[in-house]
mmCIF file of C-alpha atoms in Angstrom:
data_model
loop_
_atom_site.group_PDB
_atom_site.id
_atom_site.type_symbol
_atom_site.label_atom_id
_atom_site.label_comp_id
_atom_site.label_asym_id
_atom_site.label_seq_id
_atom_site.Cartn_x
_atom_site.Cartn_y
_atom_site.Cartn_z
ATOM 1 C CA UNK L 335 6.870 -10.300 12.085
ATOM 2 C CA UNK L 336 5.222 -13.779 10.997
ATOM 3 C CA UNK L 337 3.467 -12.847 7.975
ATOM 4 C CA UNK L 338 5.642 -10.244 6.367
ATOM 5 C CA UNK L 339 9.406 -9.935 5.292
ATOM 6 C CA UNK L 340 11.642 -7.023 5.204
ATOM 7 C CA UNK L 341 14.583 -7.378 3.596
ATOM 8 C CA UNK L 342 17.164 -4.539 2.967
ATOM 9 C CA UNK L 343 20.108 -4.697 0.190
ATOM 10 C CA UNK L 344 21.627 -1.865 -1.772
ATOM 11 C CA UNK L 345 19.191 0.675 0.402
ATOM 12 C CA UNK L 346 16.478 -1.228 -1.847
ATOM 13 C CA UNK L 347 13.627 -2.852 0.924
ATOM 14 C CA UNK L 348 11.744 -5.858 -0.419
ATOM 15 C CA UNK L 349 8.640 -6.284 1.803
ATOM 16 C CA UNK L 350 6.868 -9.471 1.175
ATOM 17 C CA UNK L 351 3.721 -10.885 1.802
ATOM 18 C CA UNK L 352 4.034 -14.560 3.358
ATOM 19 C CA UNK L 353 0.687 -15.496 4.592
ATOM 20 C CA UNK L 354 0.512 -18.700 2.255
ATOM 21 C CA UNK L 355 -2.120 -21.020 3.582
ATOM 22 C CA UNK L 356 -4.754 -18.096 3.119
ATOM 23 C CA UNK L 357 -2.688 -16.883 -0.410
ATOM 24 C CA UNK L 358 -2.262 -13.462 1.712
ATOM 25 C CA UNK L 359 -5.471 -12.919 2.158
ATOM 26 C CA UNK L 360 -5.998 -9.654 3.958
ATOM 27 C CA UNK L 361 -6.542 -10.124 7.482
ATOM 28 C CA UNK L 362 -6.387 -7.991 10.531
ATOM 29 C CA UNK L 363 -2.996 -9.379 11.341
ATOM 30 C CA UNK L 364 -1.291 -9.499 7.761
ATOM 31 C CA UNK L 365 -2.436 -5.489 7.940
ATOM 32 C CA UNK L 366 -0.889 -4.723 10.757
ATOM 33 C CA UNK L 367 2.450 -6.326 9.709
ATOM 34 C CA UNK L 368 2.321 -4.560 6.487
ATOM 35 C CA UNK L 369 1.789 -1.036 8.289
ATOM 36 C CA UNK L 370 4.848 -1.936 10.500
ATOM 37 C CA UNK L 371 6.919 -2.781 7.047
ATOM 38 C CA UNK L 372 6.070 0.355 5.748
ATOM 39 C CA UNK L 373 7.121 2.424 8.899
ATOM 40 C CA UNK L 374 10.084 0.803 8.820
ATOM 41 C CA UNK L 375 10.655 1.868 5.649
ATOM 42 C CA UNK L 376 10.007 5.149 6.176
ATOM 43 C CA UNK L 377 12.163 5.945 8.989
ATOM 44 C CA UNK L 378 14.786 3.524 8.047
ATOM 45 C CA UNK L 379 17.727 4.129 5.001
ATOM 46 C CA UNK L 380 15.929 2.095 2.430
ATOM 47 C CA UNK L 381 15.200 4.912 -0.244
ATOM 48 C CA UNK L 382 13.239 2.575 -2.196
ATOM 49 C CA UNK L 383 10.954 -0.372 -1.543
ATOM 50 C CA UNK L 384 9.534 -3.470 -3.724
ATOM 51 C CA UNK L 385 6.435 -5.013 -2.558
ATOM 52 C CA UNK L 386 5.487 -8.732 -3.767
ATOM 53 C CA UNK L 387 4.297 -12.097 -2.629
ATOM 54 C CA UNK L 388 5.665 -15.262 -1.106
ATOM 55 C CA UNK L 389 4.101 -17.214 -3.851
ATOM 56 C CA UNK L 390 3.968 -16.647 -7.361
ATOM 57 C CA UNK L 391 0.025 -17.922 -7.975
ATOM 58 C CA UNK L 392 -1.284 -15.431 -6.345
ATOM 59 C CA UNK L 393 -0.146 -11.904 -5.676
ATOM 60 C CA UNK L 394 -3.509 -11.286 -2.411
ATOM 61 C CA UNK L 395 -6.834 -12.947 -2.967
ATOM 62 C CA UNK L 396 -7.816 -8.986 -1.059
ATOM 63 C CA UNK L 397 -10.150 -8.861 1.780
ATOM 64 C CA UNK L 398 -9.920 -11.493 4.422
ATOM 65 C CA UNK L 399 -14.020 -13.139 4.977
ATOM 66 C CA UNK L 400 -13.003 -14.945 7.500
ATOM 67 C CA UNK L 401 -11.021 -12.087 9.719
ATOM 68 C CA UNK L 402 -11.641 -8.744 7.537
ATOM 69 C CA UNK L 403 -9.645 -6.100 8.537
ATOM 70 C CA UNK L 404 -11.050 -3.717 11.222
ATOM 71 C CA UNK L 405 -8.400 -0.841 9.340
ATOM 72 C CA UNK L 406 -7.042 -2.432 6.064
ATOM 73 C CA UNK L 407 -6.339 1.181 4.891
ATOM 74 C CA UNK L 408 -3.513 1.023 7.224
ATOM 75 C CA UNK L 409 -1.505 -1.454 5.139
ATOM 76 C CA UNK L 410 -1.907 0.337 1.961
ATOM 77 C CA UNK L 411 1.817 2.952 1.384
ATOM 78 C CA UNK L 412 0.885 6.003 1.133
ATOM 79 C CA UNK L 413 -2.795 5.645 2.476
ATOM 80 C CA UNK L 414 -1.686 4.285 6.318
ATOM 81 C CA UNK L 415 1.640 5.561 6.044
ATOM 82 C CA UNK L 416 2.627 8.345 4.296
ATOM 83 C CA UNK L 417 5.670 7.651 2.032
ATOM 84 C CA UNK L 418 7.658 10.030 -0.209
ATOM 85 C CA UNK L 419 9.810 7.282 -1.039
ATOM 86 C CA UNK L 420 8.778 4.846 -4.163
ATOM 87 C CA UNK L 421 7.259 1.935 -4.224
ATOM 88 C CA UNK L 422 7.503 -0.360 -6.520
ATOM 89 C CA UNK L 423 4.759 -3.534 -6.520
ATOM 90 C CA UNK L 424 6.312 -7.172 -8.417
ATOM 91 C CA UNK L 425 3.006 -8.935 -8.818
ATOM 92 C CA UNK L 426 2.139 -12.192 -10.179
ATOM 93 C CA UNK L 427 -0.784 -14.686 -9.944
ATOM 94 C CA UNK L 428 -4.568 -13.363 -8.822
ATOM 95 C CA UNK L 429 -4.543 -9.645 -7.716
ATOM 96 C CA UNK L 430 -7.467 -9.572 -6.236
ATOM 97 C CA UNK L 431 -9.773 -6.558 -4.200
ATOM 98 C CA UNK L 432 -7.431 -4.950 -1.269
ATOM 99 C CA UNK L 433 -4.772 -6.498 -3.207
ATOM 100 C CA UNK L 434 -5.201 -4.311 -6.603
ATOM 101 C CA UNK L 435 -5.901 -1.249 -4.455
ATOM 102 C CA UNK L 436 -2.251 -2.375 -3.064
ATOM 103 C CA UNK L 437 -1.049 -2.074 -6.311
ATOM 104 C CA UNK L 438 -2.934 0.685 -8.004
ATOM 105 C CA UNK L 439 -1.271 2.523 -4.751
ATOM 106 C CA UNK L 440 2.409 1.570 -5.473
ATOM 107 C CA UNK L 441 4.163 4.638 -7.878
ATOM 108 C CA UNK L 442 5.254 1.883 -10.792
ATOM 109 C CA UNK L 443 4.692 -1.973 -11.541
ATOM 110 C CA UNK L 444 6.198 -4.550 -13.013
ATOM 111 C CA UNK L 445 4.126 -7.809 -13.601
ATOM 112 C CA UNK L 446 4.565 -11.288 -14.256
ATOM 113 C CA UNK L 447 2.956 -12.597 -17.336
ATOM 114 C CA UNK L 448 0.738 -14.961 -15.169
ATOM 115 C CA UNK L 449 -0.570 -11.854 -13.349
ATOM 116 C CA UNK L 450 -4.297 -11.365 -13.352
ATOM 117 C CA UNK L 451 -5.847 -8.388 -11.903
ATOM 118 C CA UNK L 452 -9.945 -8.199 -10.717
ATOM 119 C CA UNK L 453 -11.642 -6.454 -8.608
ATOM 120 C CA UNK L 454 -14.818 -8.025 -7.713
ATOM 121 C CA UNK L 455 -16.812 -6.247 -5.324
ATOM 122 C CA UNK L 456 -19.561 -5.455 -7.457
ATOM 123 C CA UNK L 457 -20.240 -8.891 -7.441
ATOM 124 C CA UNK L 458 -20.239 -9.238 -3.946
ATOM 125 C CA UNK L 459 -22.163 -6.780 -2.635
ATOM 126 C CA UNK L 460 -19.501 -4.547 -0.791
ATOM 127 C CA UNK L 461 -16.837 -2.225 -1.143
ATOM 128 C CA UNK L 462 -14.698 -0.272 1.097
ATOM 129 C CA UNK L 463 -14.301 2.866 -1.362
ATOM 130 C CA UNK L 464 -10.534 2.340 -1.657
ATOM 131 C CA UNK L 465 -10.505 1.186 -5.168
ATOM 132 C CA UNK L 466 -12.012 4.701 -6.087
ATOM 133 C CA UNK L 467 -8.426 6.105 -6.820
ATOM 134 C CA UNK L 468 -7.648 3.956 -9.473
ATOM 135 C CA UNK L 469 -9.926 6.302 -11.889
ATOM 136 C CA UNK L 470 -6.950 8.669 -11.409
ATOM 137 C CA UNK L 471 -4.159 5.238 -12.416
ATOM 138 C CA UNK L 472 -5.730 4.406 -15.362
ATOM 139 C CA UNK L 473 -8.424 5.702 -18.308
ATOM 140 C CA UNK L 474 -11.569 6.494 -16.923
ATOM 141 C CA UNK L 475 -14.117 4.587 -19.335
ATOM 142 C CA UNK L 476 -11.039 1.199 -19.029
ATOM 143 C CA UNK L 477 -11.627 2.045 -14.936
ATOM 144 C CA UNK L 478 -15.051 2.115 -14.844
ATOM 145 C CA UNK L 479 -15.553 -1.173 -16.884
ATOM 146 C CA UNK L 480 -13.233 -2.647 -14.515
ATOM 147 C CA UNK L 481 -14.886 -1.543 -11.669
ATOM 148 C CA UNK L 482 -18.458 -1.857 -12.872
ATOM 149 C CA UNK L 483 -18.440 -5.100 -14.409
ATOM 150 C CA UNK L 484 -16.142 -7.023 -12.440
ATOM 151 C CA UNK L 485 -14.153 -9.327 -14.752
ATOM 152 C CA UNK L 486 -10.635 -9.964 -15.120
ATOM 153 C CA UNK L 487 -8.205 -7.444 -16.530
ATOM 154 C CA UNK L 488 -5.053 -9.075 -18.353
ATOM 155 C CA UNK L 489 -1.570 -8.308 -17.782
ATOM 156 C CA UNK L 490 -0.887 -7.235 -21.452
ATOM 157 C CA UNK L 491 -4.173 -5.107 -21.337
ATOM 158 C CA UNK L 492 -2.896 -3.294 -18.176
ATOM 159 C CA UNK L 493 0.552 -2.765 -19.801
ATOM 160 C CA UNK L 494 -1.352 -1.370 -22.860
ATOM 161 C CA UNK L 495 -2.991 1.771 -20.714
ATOM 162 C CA UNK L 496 -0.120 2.100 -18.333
ATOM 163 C CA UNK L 497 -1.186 0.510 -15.083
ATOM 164 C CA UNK L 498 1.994 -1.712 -15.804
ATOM 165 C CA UNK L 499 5.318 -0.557 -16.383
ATOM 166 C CA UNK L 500 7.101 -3.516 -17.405
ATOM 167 C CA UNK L 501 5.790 -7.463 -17.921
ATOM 168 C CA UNK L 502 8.257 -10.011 -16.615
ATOM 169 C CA UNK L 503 8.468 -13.713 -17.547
ATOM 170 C CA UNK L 504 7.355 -15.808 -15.040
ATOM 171 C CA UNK L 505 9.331 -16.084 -12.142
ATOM 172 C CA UNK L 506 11.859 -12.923 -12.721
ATOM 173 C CA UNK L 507 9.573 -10.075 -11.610
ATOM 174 C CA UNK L 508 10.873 -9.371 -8.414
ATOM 175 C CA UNK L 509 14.300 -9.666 -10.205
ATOM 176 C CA UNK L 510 13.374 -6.925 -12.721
ATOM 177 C CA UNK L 511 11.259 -4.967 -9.703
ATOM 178 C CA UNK L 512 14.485 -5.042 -7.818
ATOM 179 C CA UNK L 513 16.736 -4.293 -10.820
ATOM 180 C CA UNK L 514 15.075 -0.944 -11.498
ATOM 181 C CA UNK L 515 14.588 0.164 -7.439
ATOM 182 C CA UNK L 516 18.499 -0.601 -7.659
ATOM 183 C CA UNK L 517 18.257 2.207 -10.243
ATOM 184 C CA UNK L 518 16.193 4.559 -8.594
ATOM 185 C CA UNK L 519 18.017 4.175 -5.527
ATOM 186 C CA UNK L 520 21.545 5.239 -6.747
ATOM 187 C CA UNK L 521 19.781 8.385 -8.238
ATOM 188 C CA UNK L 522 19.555 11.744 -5.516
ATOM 189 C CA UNK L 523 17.382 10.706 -2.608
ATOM 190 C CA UNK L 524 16.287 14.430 -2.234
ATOM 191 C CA UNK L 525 15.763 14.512 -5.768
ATOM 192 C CA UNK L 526 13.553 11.635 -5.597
ATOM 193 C CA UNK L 527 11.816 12.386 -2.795
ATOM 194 C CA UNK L 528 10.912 15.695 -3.843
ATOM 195 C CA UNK L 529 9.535 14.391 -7.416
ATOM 196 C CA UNK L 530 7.386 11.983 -5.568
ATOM 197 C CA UNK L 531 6.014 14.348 -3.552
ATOM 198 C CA UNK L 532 5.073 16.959 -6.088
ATOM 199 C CA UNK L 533 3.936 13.976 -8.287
ATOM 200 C CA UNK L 534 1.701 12.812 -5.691
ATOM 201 C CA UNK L 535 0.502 16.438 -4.812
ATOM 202 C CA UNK L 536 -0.968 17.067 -8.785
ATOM 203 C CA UNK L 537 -2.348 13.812 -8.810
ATOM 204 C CA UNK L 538 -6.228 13.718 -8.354
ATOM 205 C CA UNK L 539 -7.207 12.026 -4.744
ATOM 206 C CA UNK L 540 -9.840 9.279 -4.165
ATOM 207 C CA UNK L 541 -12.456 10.312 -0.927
ATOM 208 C CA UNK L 542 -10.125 7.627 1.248
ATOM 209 C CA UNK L 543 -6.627 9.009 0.507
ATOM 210 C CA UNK L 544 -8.397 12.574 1.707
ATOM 211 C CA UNK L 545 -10.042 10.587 4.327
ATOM 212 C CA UNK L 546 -6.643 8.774 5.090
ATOM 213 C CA UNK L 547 -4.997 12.242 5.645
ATOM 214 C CA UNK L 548 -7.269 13.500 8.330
ATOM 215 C CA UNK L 549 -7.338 9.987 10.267
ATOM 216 C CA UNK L 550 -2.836 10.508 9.784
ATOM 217 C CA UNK L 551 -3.678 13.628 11.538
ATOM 218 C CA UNK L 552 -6.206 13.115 14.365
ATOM 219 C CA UNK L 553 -5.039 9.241 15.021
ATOM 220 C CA UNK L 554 -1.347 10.604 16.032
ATOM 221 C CA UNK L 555 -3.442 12.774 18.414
ATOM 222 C CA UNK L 556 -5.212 10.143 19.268
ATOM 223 C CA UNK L 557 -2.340 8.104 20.348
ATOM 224 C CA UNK L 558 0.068 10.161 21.976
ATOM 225 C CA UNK L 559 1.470 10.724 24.976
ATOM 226 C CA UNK L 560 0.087 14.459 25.834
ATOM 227 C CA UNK L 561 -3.033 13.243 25.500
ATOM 228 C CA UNK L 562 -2.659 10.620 28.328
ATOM 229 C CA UNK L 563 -0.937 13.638 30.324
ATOM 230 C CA UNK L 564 -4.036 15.766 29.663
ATOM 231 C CA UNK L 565 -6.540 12.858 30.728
ATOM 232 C CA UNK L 566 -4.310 12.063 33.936
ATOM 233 C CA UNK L 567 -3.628 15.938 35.159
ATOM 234 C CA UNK L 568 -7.673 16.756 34.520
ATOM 235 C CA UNK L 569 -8.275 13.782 37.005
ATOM 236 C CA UNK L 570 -5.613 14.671 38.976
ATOM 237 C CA UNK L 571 -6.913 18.584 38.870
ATOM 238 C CA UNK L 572 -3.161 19.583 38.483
ATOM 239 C CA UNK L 573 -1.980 21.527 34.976
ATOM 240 C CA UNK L 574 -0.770 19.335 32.573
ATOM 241 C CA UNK L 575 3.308 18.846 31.265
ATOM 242 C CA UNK L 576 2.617 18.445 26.874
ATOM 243 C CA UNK L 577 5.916 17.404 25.784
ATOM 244 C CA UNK L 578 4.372 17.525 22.338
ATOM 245 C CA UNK L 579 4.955 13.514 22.165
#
């Protein structure tokens, strides 16, 4: 992969967005990578995973105008690949559009004092519907005035109503991000798991995330290998070998 890094220490993964000369704007490409990372990381021996940047001014500028994403759902954890591992998102800089809903996805965060969140579609004119979960993240009436009126949202506010865990000086939030995955992964990976999972099962869902689950579903059957057996023995008017692949 080109635009993402995976690196694995300590059973800690530290996926990190490296598409610089766009400031990781969202892109078809930059997706795709990121759904690959987060495969990885759920099949792999990583119990934990950190998510940040390759540049500290800006965490993702979101949505790609240039190239937008045909599926950018599918590089969000938990929305394109279900995880039941944590993830924990080190931001710093702009957090902007598909890049909040990155974070506001991630189970804890721990921010840089330069981070600045916004989500700005209002303004735009568009929205993908993602960013509807975060009424579940944070206080409804702070949500909606985020949402609604489009302006920036300070680190220290976010920390104030919980969207942030813990504020890092500049420069040492992937340090502190990786610190406390370091702690979560010498805990019970059952255990943790398991929490996760019944965590994520109480929590009130956004349309997409139910959305997200069907298209999980159906897409695996979309892709498989039975399918491609059906297809070929109907031509070939012979009954068809499912391997259930």
């Amino acid at each position: 992969m080109s635009l993402v890094r995976y690196e694995s220490a300590g059973h800690v993964a530290t996926i990190i967005m490296d598409r610089g000369s766009a400031h990781n704007a969202l892109n078809n490409a930059l997706c795709d990578e990121l759904r690959q990372a987060w495969l990885r990381f759920r099949d792999g021996d990583d119990r934990v995973a950190v998510l940040a940047a390759g540049e500290d001014a800006y965490f993702s500028v979101g949505a790609d105008v240039k190239d937008f994403p045909v599926n950018m759902w599918h590089a969000v954890p938990g929305l394109g690949v279900e995880l039941d591992k944590p993830v924990i998102a080190a931001t710093s800089g702009w957090v902007v559009g598909g890049g909040f809903v990155l974070v506001q996805m991630a189970d804890i965060c721990v921010a840089s004092e330069t981070t600045r969140f916004i989500y700005p579609e209002a303004k735009i004119g568009t929205t993908a519907g993602g960013i509807s979960s975060v009424v579940a993240r944070m206080p409804h009436k702070v949500a909606m005035e985020f949402l609604l009126v489009g302006e920036e949202l300070s680190v220290e506010r976010a920390y104030q109503i919980g969207f942030v865990n813990k504020i890092a000086p500049k420069g040492h939030h992937v340090a502190l991000a990786q610190e406390m995955a370091a702690k979560i992964a010498a805990n019970a990976p059952l255990v943790v798991q398991s929490l996760k999972k019944l965590a994520r099962d109480v929590m009130p869902k956004g349309p997409l995330e139910t959305v997200a689950e069907v298209r999980r579903l159906l897409d695996a059957v979309r892709e498989s290998d039975d399918l491609k057996e059906g297809v070929n023995a109907f031509k070939e008017k012979r009954k068809p070998r499912f391997e259930g692949k």
